[in-house]
PDB file of C-alpha atoms in Angstrom:
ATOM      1  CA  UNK F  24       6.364  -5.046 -12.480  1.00 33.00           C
ATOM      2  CA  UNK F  25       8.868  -7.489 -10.946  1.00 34.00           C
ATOM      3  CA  UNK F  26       9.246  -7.876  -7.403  1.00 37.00           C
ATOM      4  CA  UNK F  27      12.700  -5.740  -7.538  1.00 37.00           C
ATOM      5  CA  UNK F  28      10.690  -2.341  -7.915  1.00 43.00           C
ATOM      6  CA  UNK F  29       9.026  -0.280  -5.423  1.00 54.00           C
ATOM      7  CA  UNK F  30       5.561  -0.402  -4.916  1.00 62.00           C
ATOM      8  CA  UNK F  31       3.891   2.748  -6.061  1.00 61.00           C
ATOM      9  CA  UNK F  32       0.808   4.910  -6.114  1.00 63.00           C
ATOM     10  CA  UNK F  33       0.964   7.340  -8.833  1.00 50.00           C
ATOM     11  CA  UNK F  34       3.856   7.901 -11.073  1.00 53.00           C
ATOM     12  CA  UNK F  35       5.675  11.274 -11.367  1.00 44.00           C
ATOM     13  CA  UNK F  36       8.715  11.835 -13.723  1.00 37.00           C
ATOM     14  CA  UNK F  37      10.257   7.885 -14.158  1.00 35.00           C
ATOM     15  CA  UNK F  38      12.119   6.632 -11.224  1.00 36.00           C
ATOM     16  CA  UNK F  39      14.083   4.045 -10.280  1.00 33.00           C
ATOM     17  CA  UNK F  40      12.352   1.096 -10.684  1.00 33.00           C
ATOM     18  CA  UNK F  41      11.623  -0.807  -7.000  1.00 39.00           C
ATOM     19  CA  UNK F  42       9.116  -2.704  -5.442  1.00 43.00           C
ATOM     20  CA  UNK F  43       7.349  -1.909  -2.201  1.00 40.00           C
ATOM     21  CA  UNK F  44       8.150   1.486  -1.792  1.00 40.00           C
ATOM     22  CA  UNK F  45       5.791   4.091  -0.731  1.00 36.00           C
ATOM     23  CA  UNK F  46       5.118   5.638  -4.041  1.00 42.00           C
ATOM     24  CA  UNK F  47       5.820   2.810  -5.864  1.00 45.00           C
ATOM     25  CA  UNK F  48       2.704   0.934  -5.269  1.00 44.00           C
ATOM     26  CA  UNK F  49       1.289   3.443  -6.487  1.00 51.00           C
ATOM     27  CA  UNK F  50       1.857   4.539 -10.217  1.00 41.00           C
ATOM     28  CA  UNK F  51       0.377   8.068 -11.164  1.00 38.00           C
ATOM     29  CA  UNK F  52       3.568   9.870 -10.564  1.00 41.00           C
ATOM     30  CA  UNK F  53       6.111   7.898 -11.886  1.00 36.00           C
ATOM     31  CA  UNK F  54       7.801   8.239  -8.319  1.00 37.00           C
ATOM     32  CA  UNK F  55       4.894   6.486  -7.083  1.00 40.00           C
ATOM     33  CA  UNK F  56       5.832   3.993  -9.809  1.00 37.00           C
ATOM     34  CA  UNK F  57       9.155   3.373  -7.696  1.00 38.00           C
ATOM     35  CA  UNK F  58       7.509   5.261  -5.075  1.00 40.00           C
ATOM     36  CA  UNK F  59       4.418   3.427  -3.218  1.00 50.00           C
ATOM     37  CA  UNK F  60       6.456   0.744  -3.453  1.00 43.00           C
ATOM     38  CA  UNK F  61       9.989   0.233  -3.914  1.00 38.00           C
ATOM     39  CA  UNK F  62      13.434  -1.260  -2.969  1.00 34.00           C
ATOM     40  CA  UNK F  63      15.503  -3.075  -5.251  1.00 29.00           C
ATOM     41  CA  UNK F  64      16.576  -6.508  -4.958  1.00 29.00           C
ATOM     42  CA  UNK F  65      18.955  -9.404  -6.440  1.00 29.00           C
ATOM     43  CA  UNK F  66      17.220 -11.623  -9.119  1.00 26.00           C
ATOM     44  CA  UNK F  67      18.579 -14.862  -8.083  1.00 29.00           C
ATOM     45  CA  UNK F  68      18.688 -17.478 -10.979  1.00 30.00           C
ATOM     46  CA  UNK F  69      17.780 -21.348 -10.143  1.00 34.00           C
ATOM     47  CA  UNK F  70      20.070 -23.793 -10.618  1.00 36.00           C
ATOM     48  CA  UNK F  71      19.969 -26.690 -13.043  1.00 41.00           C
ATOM     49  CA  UNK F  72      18.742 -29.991 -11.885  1.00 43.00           C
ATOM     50  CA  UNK F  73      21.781 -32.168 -10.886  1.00 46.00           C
ATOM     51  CA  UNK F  74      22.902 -34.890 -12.897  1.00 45.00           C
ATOM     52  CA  UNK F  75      21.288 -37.177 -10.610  1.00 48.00           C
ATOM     53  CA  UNK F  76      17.906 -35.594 -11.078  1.00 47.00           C
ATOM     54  CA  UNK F  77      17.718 -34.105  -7.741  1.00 44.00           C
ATOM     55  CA  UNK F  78      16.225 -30.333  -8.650  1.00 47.00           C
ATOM     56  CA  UNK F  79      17.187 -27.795  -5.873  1.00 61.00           C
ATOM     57  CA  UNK F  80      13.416 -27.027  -5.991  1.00 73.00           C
ATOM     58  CA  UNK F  81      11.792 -25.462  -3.133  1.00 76.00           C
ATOM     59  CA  UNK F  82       8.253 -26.556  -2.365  1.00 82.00           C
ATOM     60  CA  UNK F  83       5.433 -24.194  -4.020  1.00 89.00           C
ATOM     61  CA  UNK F  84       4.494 -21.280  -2.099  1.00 93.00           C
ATOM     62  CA  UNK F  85       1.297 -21.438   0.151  1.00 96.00           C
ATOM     63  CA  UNK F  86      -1.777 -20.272  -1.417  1.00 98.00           C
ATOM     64  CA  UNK F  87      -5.093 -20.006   0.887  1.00 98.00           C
ATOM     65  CA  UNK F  88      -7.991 -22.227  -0.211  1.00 97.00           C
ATOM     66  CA  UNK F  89     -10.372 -19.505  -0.684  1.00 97.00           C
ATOM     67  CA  UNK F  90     -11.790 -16.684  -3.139  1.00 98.00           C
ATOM     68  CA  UNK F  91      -8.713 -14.023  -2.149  1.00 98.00           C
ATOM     69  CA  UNK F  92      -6.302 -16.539  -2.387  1.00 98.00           C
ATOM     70  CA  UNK F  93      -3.077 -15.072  -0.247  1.00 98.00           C
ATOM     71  CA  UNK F  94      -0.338 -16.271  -1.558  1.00 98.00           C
ATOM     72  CA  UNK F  95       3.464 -16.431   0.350  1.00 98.00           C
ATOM     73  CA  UNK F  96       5.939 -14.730  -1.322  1.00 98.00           C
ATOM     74  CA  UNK F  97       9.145 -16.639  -0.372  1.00 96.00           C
ATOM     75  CA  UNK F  98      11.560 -13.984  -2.104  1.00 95.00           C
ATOM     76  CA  UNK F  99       9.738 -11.141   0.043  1.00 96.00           C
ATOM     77  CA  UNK F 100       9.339 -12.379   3.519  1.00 97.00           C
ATOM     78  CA  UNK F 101       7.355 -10.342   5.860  1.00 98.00           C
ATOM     79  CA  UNK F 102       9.127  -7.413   7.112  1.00 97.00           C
ATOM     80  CA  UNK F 103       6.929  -8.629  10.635  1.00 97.00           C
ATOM     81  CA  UNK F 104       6.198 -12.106  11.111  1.00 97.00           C
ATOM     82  CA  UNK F 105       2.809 -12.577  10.433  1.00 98.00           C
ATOM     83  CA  UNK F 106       0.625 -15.596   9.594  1.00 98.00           C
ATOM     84  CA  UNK F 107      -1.507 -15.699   5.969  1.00 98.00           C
ATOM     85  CA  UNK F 108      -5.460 -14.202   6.403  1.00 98.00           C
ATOM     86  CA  UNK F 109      -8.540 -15.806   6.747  1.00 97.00           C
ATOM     87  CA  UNK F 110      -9.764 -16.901   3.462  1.00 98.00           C
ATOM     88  CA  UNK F 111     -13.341 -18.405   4.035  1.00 97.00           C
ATOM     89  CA  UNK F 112     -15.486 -19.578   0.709  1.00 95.00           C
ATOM     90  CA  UNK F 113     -18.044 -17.040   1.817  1.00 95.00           C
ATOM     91  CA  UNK F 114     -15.803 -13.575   2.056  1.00 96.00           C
ATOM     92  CA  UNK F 115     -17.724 -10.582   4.217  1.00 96.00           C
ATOM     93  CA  UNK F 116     -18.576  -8.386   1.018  1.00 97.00           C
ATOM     94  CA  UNK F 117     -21.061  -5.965   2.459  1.00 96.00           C
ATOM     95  CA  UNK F 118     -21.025  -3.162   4.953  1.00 97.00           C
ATOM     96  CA  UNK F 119     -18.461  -1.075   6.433  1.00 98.00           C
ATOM     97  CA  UNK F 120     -15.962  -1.455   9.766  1.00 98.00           C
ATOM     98  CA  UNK F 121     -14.066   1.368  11.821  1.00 98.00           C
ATOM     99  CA  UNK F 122     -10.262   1.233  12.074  1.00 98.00           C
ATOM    100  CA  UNK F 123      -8.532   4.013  13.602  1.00 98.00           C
ATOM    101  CA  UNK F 124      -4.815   4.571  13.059  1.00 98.00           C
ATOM    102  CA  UNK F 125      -3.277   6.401  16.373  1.00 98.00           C
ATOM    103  CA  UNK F 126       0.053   8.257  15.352  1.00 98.00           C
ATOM    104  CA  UNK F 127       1.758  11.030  16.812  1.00 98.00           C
ATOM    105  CA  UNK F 128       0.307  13.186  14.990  1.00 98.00           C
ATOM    106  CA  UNK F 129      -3.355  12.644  15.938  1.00 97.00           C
ATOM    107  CA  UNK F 130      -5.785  10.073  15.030  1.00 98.00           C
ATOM    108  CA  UNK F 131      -6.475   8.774  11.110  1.00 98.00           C
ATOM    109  CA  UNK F 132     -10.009   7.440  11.079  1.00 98.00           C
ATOM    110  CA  UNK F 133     -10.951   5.337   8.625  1.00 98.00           C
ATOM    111  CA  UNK F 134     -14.191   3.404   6.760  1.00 98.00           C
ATOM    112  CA  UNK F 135     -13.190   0.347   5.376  1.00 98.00           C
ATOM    113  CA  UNK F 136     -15.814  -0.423   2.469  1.00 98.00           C
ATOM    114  CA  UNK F 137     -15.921  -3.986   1.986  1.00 98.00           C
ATOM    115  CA  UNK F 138     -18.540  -4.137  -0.560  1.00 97.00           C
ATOM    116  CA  UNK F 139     -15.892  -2.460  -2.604  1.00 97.00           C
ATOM    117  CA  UNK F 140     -12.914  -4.879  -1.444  1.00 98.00           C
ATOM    118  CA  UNK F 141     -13.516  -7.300   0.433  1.00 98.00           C
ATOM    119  CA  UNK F 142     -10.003  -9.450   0.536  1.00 98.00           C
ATOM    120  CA  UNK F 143      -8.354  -6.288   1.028  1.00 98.00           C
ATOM    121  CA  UNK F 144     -10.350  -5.030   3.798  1.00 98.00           C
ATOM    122  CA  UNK F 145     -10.231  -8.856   5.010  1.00 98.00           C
ATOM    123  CA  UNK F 146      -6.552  -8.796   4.785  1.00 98.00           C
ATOM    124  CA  UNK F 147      -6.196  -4.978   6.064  1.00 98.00           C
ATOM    125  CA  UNK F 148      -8.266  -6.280   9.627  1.00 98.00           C
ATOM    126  CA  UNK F 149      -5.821  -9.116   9.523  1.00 98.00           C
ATOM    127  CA  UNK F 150      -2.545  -7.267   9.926  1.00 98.00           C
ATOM    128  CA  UNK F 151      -4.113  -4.831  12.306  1.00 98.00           C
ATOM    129  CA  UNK F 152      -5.074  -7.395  14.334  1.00 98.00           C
ATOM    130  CA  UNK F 153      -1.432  -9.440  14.669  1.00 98.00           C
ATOM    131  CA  UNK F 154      -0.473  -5.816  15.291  1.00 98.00           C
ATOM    132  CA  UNK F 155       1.480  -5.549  11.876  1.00 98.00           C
ATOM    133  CA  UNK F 156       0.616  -1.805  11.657  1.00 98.00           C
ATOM    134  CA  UNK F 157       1.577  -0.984  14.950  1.00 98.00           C
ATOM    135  CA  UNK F 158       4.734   1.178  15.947  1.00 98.00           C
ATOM    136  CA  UNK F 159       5.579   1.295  11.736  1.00 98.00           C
ATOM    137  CA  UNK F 160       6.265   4.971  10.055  1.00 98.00           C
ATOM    138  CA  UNK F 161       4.773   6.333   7.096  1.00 98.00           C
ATOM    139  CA  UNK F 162       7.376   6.240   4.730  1.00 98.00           C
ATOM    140  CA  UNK F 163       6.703   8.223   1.784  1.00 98.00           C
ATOM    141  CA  UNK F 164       4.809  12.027   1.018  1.00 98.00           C
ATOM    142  CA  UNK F 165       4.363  12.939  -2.174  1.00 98.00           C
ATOM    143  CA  UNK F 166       3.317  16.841  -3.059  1.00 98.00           C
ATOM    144  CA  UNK F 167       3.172  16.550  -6.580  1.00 97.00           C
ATOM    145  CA  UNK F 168       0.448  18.904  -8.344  1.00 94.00           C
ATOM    146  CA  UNK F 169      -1.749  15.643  -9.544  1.00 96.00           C
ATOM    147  CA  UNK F 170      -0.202  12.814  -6.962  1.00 98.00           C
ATOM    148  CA  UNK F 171      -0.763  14.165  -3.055  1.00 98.00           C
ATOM    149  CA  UNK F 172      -0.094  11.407  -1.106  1.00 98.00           C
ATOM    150  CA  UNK F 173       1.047   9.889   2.605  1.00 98.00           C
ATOM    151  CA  UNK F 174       2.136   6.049   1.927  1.00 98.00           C
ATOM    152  CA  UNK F 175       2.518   3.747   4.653  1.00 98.00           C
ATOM    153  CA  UNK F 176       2.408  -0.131   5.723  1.00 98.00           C
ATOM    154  CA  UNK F 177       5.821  -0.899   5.848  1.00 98.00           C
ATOM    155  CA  UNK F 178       6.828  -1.832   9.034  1.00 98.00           C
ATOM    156  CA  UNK F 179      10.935  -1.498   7.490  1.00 97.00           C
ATOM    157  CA  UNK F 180      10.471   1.966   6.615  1.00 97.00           C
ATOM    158  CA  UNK F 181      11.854   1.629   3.712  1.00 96.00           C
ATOM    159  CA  UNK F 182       9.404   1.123   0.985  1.00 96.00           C
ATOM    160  CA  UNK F 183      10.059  -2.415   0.691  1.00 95.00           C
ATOM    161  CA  UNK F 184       9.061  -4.522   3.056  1.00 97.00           C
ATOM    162  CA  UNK F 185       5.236  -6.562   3.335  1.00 98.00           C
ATOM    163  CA  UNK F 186       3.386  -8.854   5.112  1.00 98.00           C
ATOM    164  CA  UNK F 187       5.281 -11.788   2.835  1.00 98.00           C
ATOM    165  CA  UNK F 188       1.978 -12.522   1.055  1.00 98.00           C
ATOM    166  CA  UNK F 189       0.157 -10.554  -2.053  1.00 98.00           C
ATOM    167  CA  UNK F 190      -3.088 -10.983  -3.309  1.00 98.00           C
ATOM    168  CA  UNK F 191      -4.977  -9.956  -6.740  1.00 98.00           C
ATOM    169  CA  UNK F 192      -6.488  -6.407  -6.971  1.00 98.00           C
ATOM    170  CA  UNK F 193     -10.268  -5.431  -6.522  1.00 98.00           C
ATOM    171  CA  UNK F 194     -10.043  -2.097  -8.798  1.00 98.00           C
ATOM    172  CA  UNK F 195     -12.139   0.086  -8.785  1.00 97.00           C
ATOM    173  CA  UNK F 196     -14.756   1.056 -11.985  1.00 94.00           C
ATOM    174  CA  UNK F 197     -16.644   4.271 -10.886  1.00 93.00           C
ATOM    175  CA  UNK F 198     -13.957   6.724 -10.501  1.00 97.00           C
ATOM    176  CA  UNK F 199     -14.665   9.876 -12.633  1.00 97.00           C
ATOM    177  CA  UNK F 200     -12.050  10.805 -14.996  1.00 97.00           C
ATOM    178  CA  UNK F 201      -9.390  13.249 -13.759  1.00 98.00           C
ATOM    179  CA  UNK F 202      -9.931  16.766 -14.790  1.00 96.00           C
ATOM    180  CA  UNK F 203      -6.214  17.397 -15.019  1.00 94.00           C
ATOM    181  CA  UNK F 204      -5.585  14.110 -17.864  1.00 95.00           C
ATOM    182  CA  UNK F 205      -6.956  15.237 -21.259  1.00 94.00           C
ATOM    183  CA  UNK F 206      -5.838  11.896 -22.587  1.00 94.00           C
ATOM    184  CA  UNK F 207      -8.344  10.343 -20.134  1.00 93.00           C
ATOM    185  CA  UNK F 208      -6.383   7.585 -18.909  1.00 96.00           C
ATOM    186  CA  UNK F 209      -6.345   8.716 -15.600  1.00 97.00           C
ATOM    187  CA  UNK F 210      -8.857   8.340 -12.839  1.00 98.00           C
ATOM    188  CA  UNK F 211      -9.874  10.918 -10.075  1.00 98.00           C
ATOM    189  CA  UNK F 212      -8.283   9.446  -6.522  1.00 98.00           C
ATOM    190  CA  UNK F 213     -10.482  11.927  -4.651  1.00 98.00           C
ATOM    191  CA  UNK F 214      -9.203  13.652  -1.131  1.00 98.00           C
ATOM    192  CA  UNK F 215      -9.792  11.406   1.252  1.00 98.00           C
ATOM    193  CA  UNK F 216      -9.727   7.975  -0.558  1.00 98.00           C
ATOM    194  CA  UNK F 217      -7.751   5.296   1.025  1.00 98.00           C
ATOM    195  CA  UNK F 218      -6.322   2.716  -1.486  1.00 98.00           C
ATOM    196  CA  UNK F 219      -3.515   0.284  -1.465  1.00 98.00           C
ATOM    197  CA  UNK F 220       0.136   0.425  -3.009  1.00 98.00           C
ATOM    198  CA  UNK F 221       1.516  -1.764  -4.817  1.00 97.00           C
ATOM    199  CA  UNK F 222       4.313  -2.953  -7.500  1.00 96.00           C
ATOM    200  CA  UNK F 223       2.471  -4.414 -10.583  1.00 96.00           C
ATOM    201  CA  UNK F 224      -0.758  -6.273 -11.024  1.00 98.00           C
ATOM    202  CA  UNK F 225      -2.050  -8.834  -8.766  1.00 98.00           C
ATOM    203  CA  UNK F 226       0.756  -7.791  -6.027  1.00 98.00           C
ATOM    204  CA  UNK F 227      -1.405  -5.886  -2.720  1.00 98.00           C
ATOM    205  CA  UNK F 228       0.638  -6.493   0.510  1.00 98.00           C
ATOM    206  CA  UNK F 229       1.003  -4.620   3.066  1.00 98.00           C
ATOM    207  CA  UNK F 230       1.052  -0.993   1.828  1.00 98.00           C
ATOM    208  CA  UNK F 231      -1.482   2.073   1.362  1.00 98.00           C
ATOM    209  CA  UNK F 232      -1.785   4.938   0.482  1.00 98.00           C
ATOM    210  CA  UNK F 233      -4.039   7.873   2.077  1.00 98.00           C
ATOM    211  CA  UNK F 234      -5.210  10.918  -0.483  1.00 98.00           C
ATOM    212  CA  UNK F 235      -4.762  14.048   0.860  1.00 98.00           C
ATOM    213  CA  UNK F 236      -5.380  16.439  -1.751  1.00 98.00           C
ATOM    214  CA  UNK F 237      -7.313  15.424  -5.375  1.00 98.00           C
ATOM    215  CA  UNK F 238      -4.738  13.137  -7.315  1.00 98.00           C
ATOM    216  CA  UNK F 239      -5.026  11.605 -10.945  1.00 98.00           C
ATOM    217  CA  UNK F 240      -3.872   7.948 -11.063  1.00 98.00           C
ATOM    218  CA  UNK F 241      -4.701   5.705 -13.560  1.00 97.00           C
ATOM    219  CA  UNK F 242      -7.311   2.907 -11.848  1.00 98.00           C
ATOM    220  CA  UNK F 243      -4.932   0.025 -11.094  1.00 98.00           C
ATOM    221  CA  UNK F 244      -4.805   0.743  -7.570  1.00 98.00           C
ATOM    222  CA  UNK F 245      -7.367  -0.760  -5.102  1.00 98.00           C
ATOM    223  CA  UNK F 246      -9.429   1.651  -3.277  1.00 98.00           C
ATOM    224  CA  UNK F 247     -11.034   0.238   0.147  1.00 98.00           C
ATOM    225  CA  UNK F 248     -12.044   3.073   2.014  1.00 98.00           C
ATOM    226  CA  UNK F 249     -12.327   6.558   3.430  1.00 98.00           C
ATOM    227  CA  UNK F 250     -10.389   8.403   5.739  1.00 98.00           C
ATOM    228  CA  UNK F 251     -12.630  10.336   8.022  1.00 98.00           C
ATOM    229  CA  UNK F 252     -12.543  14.310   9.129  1.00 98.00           C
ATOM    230  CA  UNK F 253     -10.264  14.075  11.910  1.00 97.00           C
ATOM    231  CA  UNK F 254      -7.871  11.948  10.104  1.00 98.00           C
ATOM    232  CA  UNK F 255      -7.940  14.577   7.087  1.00 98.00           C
ATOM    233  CA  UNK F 256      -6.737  17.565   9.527  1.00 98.00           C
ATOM    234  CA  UNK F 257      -4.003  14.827  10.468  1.00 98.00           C
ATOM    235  CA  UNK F 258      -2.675  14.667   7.058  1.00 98.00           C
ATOM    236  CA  UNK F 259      -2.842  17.885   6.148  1.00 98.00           C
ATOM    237  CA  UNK F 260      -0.722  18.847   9.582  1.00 98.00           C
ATOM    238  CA  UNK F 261       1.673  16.495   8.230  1.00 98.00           C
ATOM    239  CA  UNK F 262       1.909  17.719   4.897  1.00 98.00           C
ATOM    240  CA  UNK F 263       2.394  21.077   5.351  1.00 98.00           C
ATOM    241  CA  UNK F 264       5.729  19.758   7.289  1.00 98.00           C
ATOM    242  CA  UNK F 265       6.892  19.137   3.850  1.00 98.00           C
ATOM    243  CA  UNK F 266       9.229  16.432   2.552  1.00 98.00           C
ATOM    244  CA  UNK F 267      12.277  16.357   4.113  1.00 98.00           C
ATOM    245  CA  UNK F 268      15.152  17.821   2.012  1.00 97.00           C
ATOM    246  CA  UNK F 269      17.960  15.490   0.858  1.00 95.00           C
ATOM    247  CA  UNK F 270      21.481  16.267  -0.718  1.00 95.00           C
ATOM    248  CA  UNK F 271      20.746  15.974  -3.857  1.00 94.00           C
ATOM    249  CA  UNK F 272      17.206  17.456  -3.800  1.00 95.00           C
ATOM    250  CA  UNK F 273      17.024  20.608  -1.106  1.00 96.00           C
ATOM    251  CA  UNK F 274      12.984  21.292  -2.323  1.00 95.00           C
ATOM    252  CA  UNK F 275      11.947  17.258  -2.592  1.00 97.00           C
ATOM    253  CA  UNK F 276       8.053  16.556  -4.213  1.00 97.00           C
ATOM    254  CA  UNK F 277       8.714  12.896  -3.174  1.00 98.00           C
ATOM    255  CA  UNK F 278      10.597  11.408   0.007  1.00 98.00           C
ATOM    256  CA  UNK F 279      10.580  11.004   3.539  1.00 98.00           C
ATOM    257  CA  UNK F 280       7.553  13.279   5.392  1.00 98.00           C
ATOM    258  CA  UNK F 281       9.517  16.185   7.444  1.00 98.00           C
ATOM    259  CA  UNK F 282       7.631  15.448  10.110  1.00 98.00           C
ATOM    260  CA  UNK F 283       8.700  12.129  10.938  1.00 98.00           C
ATOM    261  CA  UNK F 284       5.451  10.139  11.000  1.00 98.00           C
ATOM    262  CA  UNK F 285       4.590   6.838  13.249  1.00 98.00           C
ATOM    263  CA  UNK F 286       1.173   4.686  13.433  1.00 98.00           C
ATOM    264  CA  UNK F 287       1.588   3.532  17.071  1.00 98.00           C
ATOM    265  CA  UNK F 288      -1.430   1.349  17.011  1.00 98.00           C
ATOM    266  CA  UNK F 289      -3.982   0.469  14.689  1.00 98.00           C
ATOM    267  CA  UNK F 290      -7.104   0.172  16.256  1.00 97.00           C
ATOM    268  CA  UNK F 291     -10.622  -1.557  15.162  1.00 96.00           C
ATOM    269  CA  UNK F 292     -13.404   0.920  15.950  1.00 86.00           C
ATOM    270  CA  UNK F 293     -12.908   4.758  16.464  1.00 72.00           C
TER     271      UNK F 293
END
């Protein structure tokens, strides 16, 4: 998916195609397809090399040495300055670490797994630690019967902003089929799963997405973690707010959370 869709988590009837939205990352619903990630953006088109030979060329994007290899994104800059990760030869790929997201509606705990990711989780501690996270709103519920969803990471609130990096997925293998798909395409995102948005293959930033209820997704979104009891009560406070209603949709599946919703720090440990 080009960089002018929104990121999305699970696709629900087709939507406009965007890039880091919410639901666009993720792609079960195809809201989540526009959704977990979104916005739309100009395609601008190079320019010829002059007659002189001088190409208007910008320099390559930056590309850490290492195994996750961040890489800038020069048409997406950060919605927060923020520097690239960390990308040692020998990436932490075993055992778990605490991060707690305070918002105003109570604490999200969660158990970042990276034996199961370990650039994402790398990359996850690395905007939580330049404060990235903090003071940012979750952007995006979804209450869809197979896609039930809070997406955040977007410190623009609008679906389509990032850290001005991406990196390749980690996806997972060991999801059990969703009961709901008799095709079998789709995967079982459990309640509880914490997994990251995004708007095509090979394009993580910035934005996650948090399970609240069992969802079916096909398996091309990165899963990194848990979210712990606490931060389940949290999310299921703020979706029975409900999705605020818009002019052209007065009973919304897909949109803004009623209940306005703001991580105002994003704590390592509980």
């Amino acid at each position: 998916m080009s960089r002018s869709s929104r990121r999305r988590p699970v696709p629900p009837p087709p939507a406009r195609p965007r890039r880091p939205r919410a639901l666009s990352r993720l792609a079960g619903v195809a809201l989540l397809v526009t959704g977990l990630v979104g916005g739309s953006a100009a395609v601008a088109v190079a320019a010829p090399p002059s007659a002189t030979g001088r190409a208007a060329a910008e320099p390559p994007p930056q590309t850490t040495p290492g195994p996750c290899a961040y890489t800038e994104t020069p048409d997406e800059p950060p919605a927060r300055p923020v520097p690239l990760p960390p990308d040692p030869r020998r990436t932490p790929d075993h055992g778990t670490v605490r991060v707690t997201l305070r918002t105003n509606h109570g604490p999200i705990g969660l158990t970042l797994d990276r034996g199961q990711a370990p650039c994402t989780v790398q990359s996850f501690l690395h905007l939580a630690r330049h404060r990235f996270y903090d003071r940012t709103p979750c952007h995006r519920l979804t209450a869809y019967p197979t896609l039930s969803v809070l997406q955040c990471g977007d410190p623009s609130g609008t679906g389509e902003g990032g850290p001005g990096y991406r990196y390749a997925d980690e996806l997972p293998t060991g999801l059990p089929p969703a009961p709901t798909d008799p095709t079998g395409e789709r995967r079982l995102y459990a309640r509880g799963l914490l997994a990251m948005a995004n708007a095509g293959p090979d394009t993580n930033g910035s934005q996650f997405f948090l399970v609240y209820a069992d969802s079916a997704l096909r398996p091309n979104y990165t899963v990194f973690g848990e979210v712990d009891a606490a931060g389940l009560a949290t999310l299921d406070r703020i979706a029975a707010g409900g999705i605020a209603p818009t002019p052209e949709d007065p009973a919304p599946v897909d949109g803004a959370p009623a209940l306005p919703v703001e991580i105002r720090r994003a704590v390592r440990g509980r």
